[in-house]
Amino acid sequence: MVVINRYKDIIACIALLLLSAAVYYNTGFIRVFEPNSASYINGQFFPYLLSGALCLAALIQLFNSIRELHRSPADKDSVISRGALIRIVATLVILAIYTALLSTFGFLIMSMLYVFVQVIVLSPKGRLNLPVAAVLAVVSSGAIYFLFTQVLTMVLPRPPFMPF
Amino acid sequence: MKLHRLLTFAASAGLALALSQAATAADYPTKSIELICSMSAGGDSDFNAREIAKYLTQELGQSVVVTNITGGGSAVATDEFIHSPNDGYRLYMNHSSLHSATAFGISEYAWYDMEPIDIFGRGTGEVIVVASDFPATDVKGLIEEAKKNPGKYRFGYNAGATSHYLAVSLANEGAVFNNVSTGSAADRVVGLKGGHLDVIVAGIPNIIDYVKTGEFKILGNCASMRSPFYPDISTLIEQGYNISFDPTYVLYAVKGTDPAIIAKLDAAVKKIVSENKEYAAEIEKAFQQSPYYEDTAKTKETLKVQLDKFMAVKDQLRAGFSKK
Amino acid sequence: MFEQAVSLLMANPMSFFWMVIGVVIGIVFGAIPGLSATMAVAIFLPVTYGLTPVVGMACLLGLFVGGISGGLISAILLNIPGTPSSVATCFDGRPMALNGQADKALGGGIVFSFLGTLFGVVALIFIAPFLASVAIKFGPHEYFAVTFFSMSLIITLSSENLCKGLIAGLLGMVFATVGLDNIEASRRLTLDINQLRSGFNVLTVLIGLYAITEVLENCKNVSDNEDAELQDVTMRGFGISVKEGLAQWWNGIRSAVIGLVIGILPGIGGGTSNIVAYTVAKNNSKHPERFGKGELAGVVASETANNAGIGGAMIPLLTLGIPGDTTTAVLLGGLMIHGITPGPLIFEKHGDLMYAIFVLLLLSSFTMLVVEFVGLKGFIKVLKVPKYYLLPVIVILCAVGAFGLNSRIFDIGSVLFFGVVGYLMSRCKYPLPPMILGFILGPILEVNLRRGLTSSQGNFLDFFSRPISGVLIGFTLLYIVYSIYRVMASRRSILITE
């Protein structure tokens, strides 16, 4: 199965327009002091300018994209296979879980789990090797953890129950 | 049956955890301790943090490791620290920037949201510096000049920091400066040397060489007492102005930490500061500082006084400098 | 002078040992994405407390030189810049590796890293006081002008698609705005999230945009059954022939000057100079369309500039006692704890140590050259490790690097966020380099505009009446017109030839 997204450029432009609106809106909350001299070049000036420029540029790009849509056919790059999509989503999920649980379980444990699962996700179908993945996960995470915390005396996330 | 086993397991796990907590208070510390420093690596605060960490490691038998968390005038570090577990394995050091962040509103916390252990040191202090051809020789002259020429002299300050507090205090005395935001101490020194600024606040070690070559001159010391290494520089208080901020290094624990742990840490620090000759020699060599200590009770009083001073001008700090 | 330096070094023979250790570890830190020269120097600073000043400095300088140079290794081999100073090395380094020319890219990068360092150090030794006196004259107006010029280079960087490039640059500036305002310390775009108060760090943006995106791109490649391993690459001699090296002489000198000048200005450093040098090289080349597809000149420009910045950053540090960037700020600390205060009197008080520092910098450059060439065959082997084993380990190293910035898990989350942003951008064919340039330069531009205006009491004309800033701004405006013309012309000629 194959997923083609010819409209992604248009969607991107619309997202940018929404972003510029969000920036504009949020700029209103910036607390402004009465500065010494120029009264309008304050903390809000630049963000307003950026949101305006971004809006303008996004509109121009939107116009260009619509024109391109009619002109050229979909290229190979806009094709994403189902397998790739699953891998991408899986990667994002495990990265998010890794970050979220880092403080609860600490760097050592989470890194081992992460490397193991990520290797599985990235391995091509014929080359999945679970023992190698497990060994790599344990050795690399352990080595990095000990190198940085014991030798270089850096602090990495450590759960309360960890003895070192 | 399964539920029963689960409950028993949970109960015994909970008991084990509770017992381990009780155990830690008596034989603290059993693993390495993290000391958070709110200033970046290489500065005098960071150096003092590492010095005290080094000797605490010897005293306590477990390594004390310094971590730097910078940003937001120390507000970022405070934020990270406040929510840490109160088992005594995470400590924090800060100085007057904690109060200015509170008064200015960058940080929603203050010193009383943490547990002060003691004051273990004192920075060299900041001084008011001008170019040597500036038409004044002391702070009185400075204020007079600023009154006569309102907005002419550019004062370099950093929003939310002690230099901001000084700018506001001088404004309260009637001086009218053109207050230009200038960033860190190094930027201010460059600004003064390059002629982009006329008055700055800077740490003594940063500018003492320029005084010796005759490029700069010092108008007054912002600390509450004179530096033992630079006794000729009079303080603003001596010159008649009730303006001062002291760079005292305070050690904090998380609120709710066992008082036994706090007492243990306090005793260790006191021993180092009062008795360790090596420590004294090292801080003198690096930043011309001498050992200074205040115990837990006195520290709390000092902190209260310091914060009140900043809070007194809180509204002016938050209002910015009005248009002229 | 030099005799005193040599005798000081001979009296402390451990300096040589620590210098070599520093260079090697520095290269490792620089090469691994997520770890940087700044981190290496900060970690080793306490180690130097127990050493004598000259030995301590030997270690720190070695780390500095190695760290800045090491970034090219991962930039070329993995398309992930090891440090912010090697971003532009990816642009052509990676395509060269894919074309089977990894050895030429690496060899050329290493040789010109070395030459760039030498250039900067020689400038430091001979004309430091003069350069410092000029740099001092740079106030907010001048900084604004320099930054304005650098930002105009975005136009050249986005010659593929001007509009998308500008959008990328604006996005970078928007993200840089998040945090506390530099001037008034008010919260900007922080959405009431306390962690956002500190804003995003350039390193998290870099790691996210390049490393995480690379992982996500690999997901796609794996499933498309493309070969995840690169073809075997052999190392031919130094990788780069003498003829090819000499052909780059003008590029090298020009890039070194750019790197030196930008390095001297405190606040702007290697992160900017490599992109600026690359873009200038592209603009002035007879074949700009080759840039981005594997042109040696691109790698040379980027690496010469960032290494020349080492000598540049040392100039204000030693002559004025003012650190040029975060790494030199740590070096400053390293000097001060030994009772040495850099400033106008340092050559009188500690002349022998200063000259020893010069010698150490020169020796570090040579050491770096030797170590990198010796290790070159090993580096290339990295290309043979399957990506599905290599990338996850790199990710956890990036997590260490991100966490090491400020000891916050939030920064690791930022990396993830920018990874998603970077992936979406590259899917929609938005160029990444303008975003980085916008992110780094946007705040500098804004802060100096406002400070300059405050300083001049609101008088805009001051920007034009002051000689340095006036000339630079005028030149930039002309440059913008010229660049746009060039971009349009090359686009038209491509259309004509099709």
Short mmCIF file of C-alpha atoms in Angstrom, two decimals, chain B residues 34 40-43 46-47 50-51 54 67-73 75-76 79-80 90 104-109 150-152 154 157-160 178-184 186-187 189-191 193-196 205-206 208-210 212-213 215 282 285-288, chain C residues 42-43 45-46 49 53 135-140 142 180-187 194-195 197-198 266 319-323 326 329-330 332-334 336-346 349 403-410 447 451-452 454-457 466:
data_model
loop_
_atom_site.label_atom_id
_atom_site.label_comp_id
_atom_site.label_asym_id
_atom_site.label_seq_id
_atom_site.Cartn_x
_atom_site.Cartn_y
_atom_site.Cartn_z
CA GLU B 34 24.40 16.96 43.33
CA SER B 40 27.87 29.30 34.45
CA ALA B 41 31.12 27.40 34.60
CA GLY B 42 34.24 29.51 35.00
CA GLY B 43 32.86 32.35 37.11
CA ASP B 46 30.90 28.36 40.07
CA PHE B 47 34.41 28.27 41.44
CA ARG B 50 33.30 23.57 43.23
CA GLU B 51 35.59 24.45 46.10
CA LYS B 54 35.54 19.35 46.76
CA THR B 67 25.94 20.96 37.98
CA ASN B 68 25.46 24.33 36.29
CA ILE B 69 21.95 25.39 35.35
CA THR B 70 21.91 28.86 33.87
CA GLY B 71 19.23 31.11 32.54
CA GLY B 72 16.55 33.56 33.57
CA GLY B 73 18.82 35.23 36.12
CA ALA B 75 15.16 31.44 37.82
CA VAL B 76 15.60 28.35 35.67
CA ASP B 79 12.63 26.09 39.21
CA GLU B 80 14.46 22.83 38.60
CA ARG B 90 20.27 17.67 45.74
CA PHE B 104 11.65 41.49 39.48
CA GLY B 105 9.12 38.77 38.96
CA ILE B 106 11.17 36.45 36.80
CA SER B 107 10.95 33.77 39.45
CA GLU B 108 7.81 32.96 41.41
CA TYR B 109 9.87 31.53 44.26
CA PRO B 150 19.87 64.18 32.48
CA GLY B 151 20.01 61.30 30.01
CA LYS B 152 23.51 62.09 28.83
CA ARG B 154 24.76 55.79 29.56
CA TYR B 157 22.51 47.32 33.24
CA ASN B 158 21.13 43.81 32.91
CA ALA B 159 17.35 43.51 33.37
CA GLY B 160 16.39 41.66 36.54
CA ASN B 178 20.25 56.81 29.88
CA ASN B 179 19.89 53.20 31.00
CA VAL B 180 21.07 50.88 28.26
CA SER B 181 20.56 47.17 28.63
CA THR B 182 23.94 45.56 28.14
CA GLY B 183 24.03 41.93 29.17
CA SER B 184 26.77 40.28 31.16
CA ALA B 186 32.06 41.14 30.23
CA ASP B 187 29.83 42.99 27.78
CA VAL B 189 33.42 46.13 30.49
CA VAL B 190 33.77 46.08 26.71
CA GLY B 191 31.13 48.76 26.47
CA LYS B 193 36.30 50.51 27.31
CA GLY B 194 34.94 51.08 23.80
CA GLY B 195 33.16 54.23 24.77
CA HIS B 196 29.67 52.85 24.28
CA PRO B 205 38.73 41.29 39.48
CA ASN B 206 37.24 42.08 36.05
CA ILE B 208 41.22 46.07 38.52
CA ASP B 209 43.86 45.89 35.80
CA TYR B 210 42.17 48.71 33.92
CA LYS B 212 46.02 50.09 37.36
CA THR B 213 46.65 51.17 33.76
CA GLU B 215 41.86 53.76 31.99
CA GLU B 282 42.71 28.69 47.09
CA LYS B 285 44.44 33.15 45.09
CA ALA B 286 41.64 32.85 42.58
CA PHE B 287 39.30 35.69 43.43
CA GLN B 288 40.80 37.50 46.40
CA ALA C 42 33.48 22.72 31.03
CA ILE C 43 33.86 19.11 32.19
CA LEU C 45 37.83 22.66 33.99
CA PRO C 46 37.77 21.27 37.54
CA TYR C 49 42.34 23.22 39.19
CA PRO C 53 48.56 26.99 35.11
CA ALA C 135 36.91 45.18 17.88
CA ILE C 136 36.39 47.45 20.88
CA LYS C 137 34.90 50.06 18.60
CA PHE C 138 32.09 47.71 17.75
CA GLY C 139 29.09 48.84 19.70
CA PRO C 140 25.44 47.80 19.29
CA GLU C 142 28.07 47.84 14.48
CA LEU C 180 12.97 35.86 28.24
CA ASP C 181 13.53 39.07 26.40
CA ASN C 182 17.19 40.04 26.57
CA ILE C 183 16.48 43.67 27.17
CA GLU C 184 13.52 43.73 29.51
CA ALA C 185 13.45 40.17 30.82
CA SER C 186 9.77 39.84 29.99
CA ARG C 187 8.39 36.45 28.98
CA ASN C 194 7.92 27.74 32.92
CA GLN C 195 10.46 25.56 31.18
CA ARG C 197 11.45 30.68 30.02
CA SER C 198 15.00 29.85 29.11
CA PRO C 266 32.37 38.64 21.39
CA THR C 319 44.12 41.17 25.42
CA LEU C 320 40.98 42.46 27.12
CA GLY C 321 39.93 39.71 29.48
CA ILE C 322 36.64 39.40 27.65
CA PRO C 323 35.52 35.97 26.50
CA THR C 326 30.96 30.22 26.04
CA ALA C 329 34.41 32.03 29.06
CA VAL C 330 35.37 28.72 30.63
CA LEU C 332 38.81 32.62 31.36
CA GLY C 333 37.70 30.83 34.49
CA GLY C 334 40.52 28.37 34.02
CA MET C 336 41.45 33.15 36.93
CA ILE C 337 41.45 30.34 39.43
CA HIS C 338 45.20 30.23 39.09
CA GLY C 339 45.31 33.87 39.98
CA ILE C 340 45.83 35.03 36.40
CA THR C 341 43.45 37.79 35.35
CA PRO C 342 43.46 38.44 31.61
CA GLY C 343 43.37 42.09 30.77
CA PRO C 344 45.62 44.93 29.65
CA LEU C 345 48.42 43.99 32.01
CA ILE C 346 48.57 40.29 31.35
CA LYS C 349 52.50 40.08 34.58
CA PHE C 403 20.92 17.03 29.12
CA GLY C 404 24.45 18.21 29.75
CA LEU C 405 23.59 21.69 28.53
CA ASN C 406 21.53 22.64 31.52
CA SER C 407 20.72 19.44 33.39
CA ARG C 408 17.10 19.48 32.28
CA ILE C 409 15.07 16.77 30.62
CA PHE C 410 13.19 19.59 28.94
CA VAL C 447 18.99 43.04 20.77
CA ARG C 451 20.31 48.70 22.41
CA GLY C 452 21.61 50.91 19.65
CA THR C 454 18.36 53.28 23.34
CA SER C 455 21.94 54.40 23.23
CA SER C 456 21.20 56.98 20.53
CA GLN C 457 18.04 58.14 22.25
CA ARG C 466 28.51 55.92 12.42
#
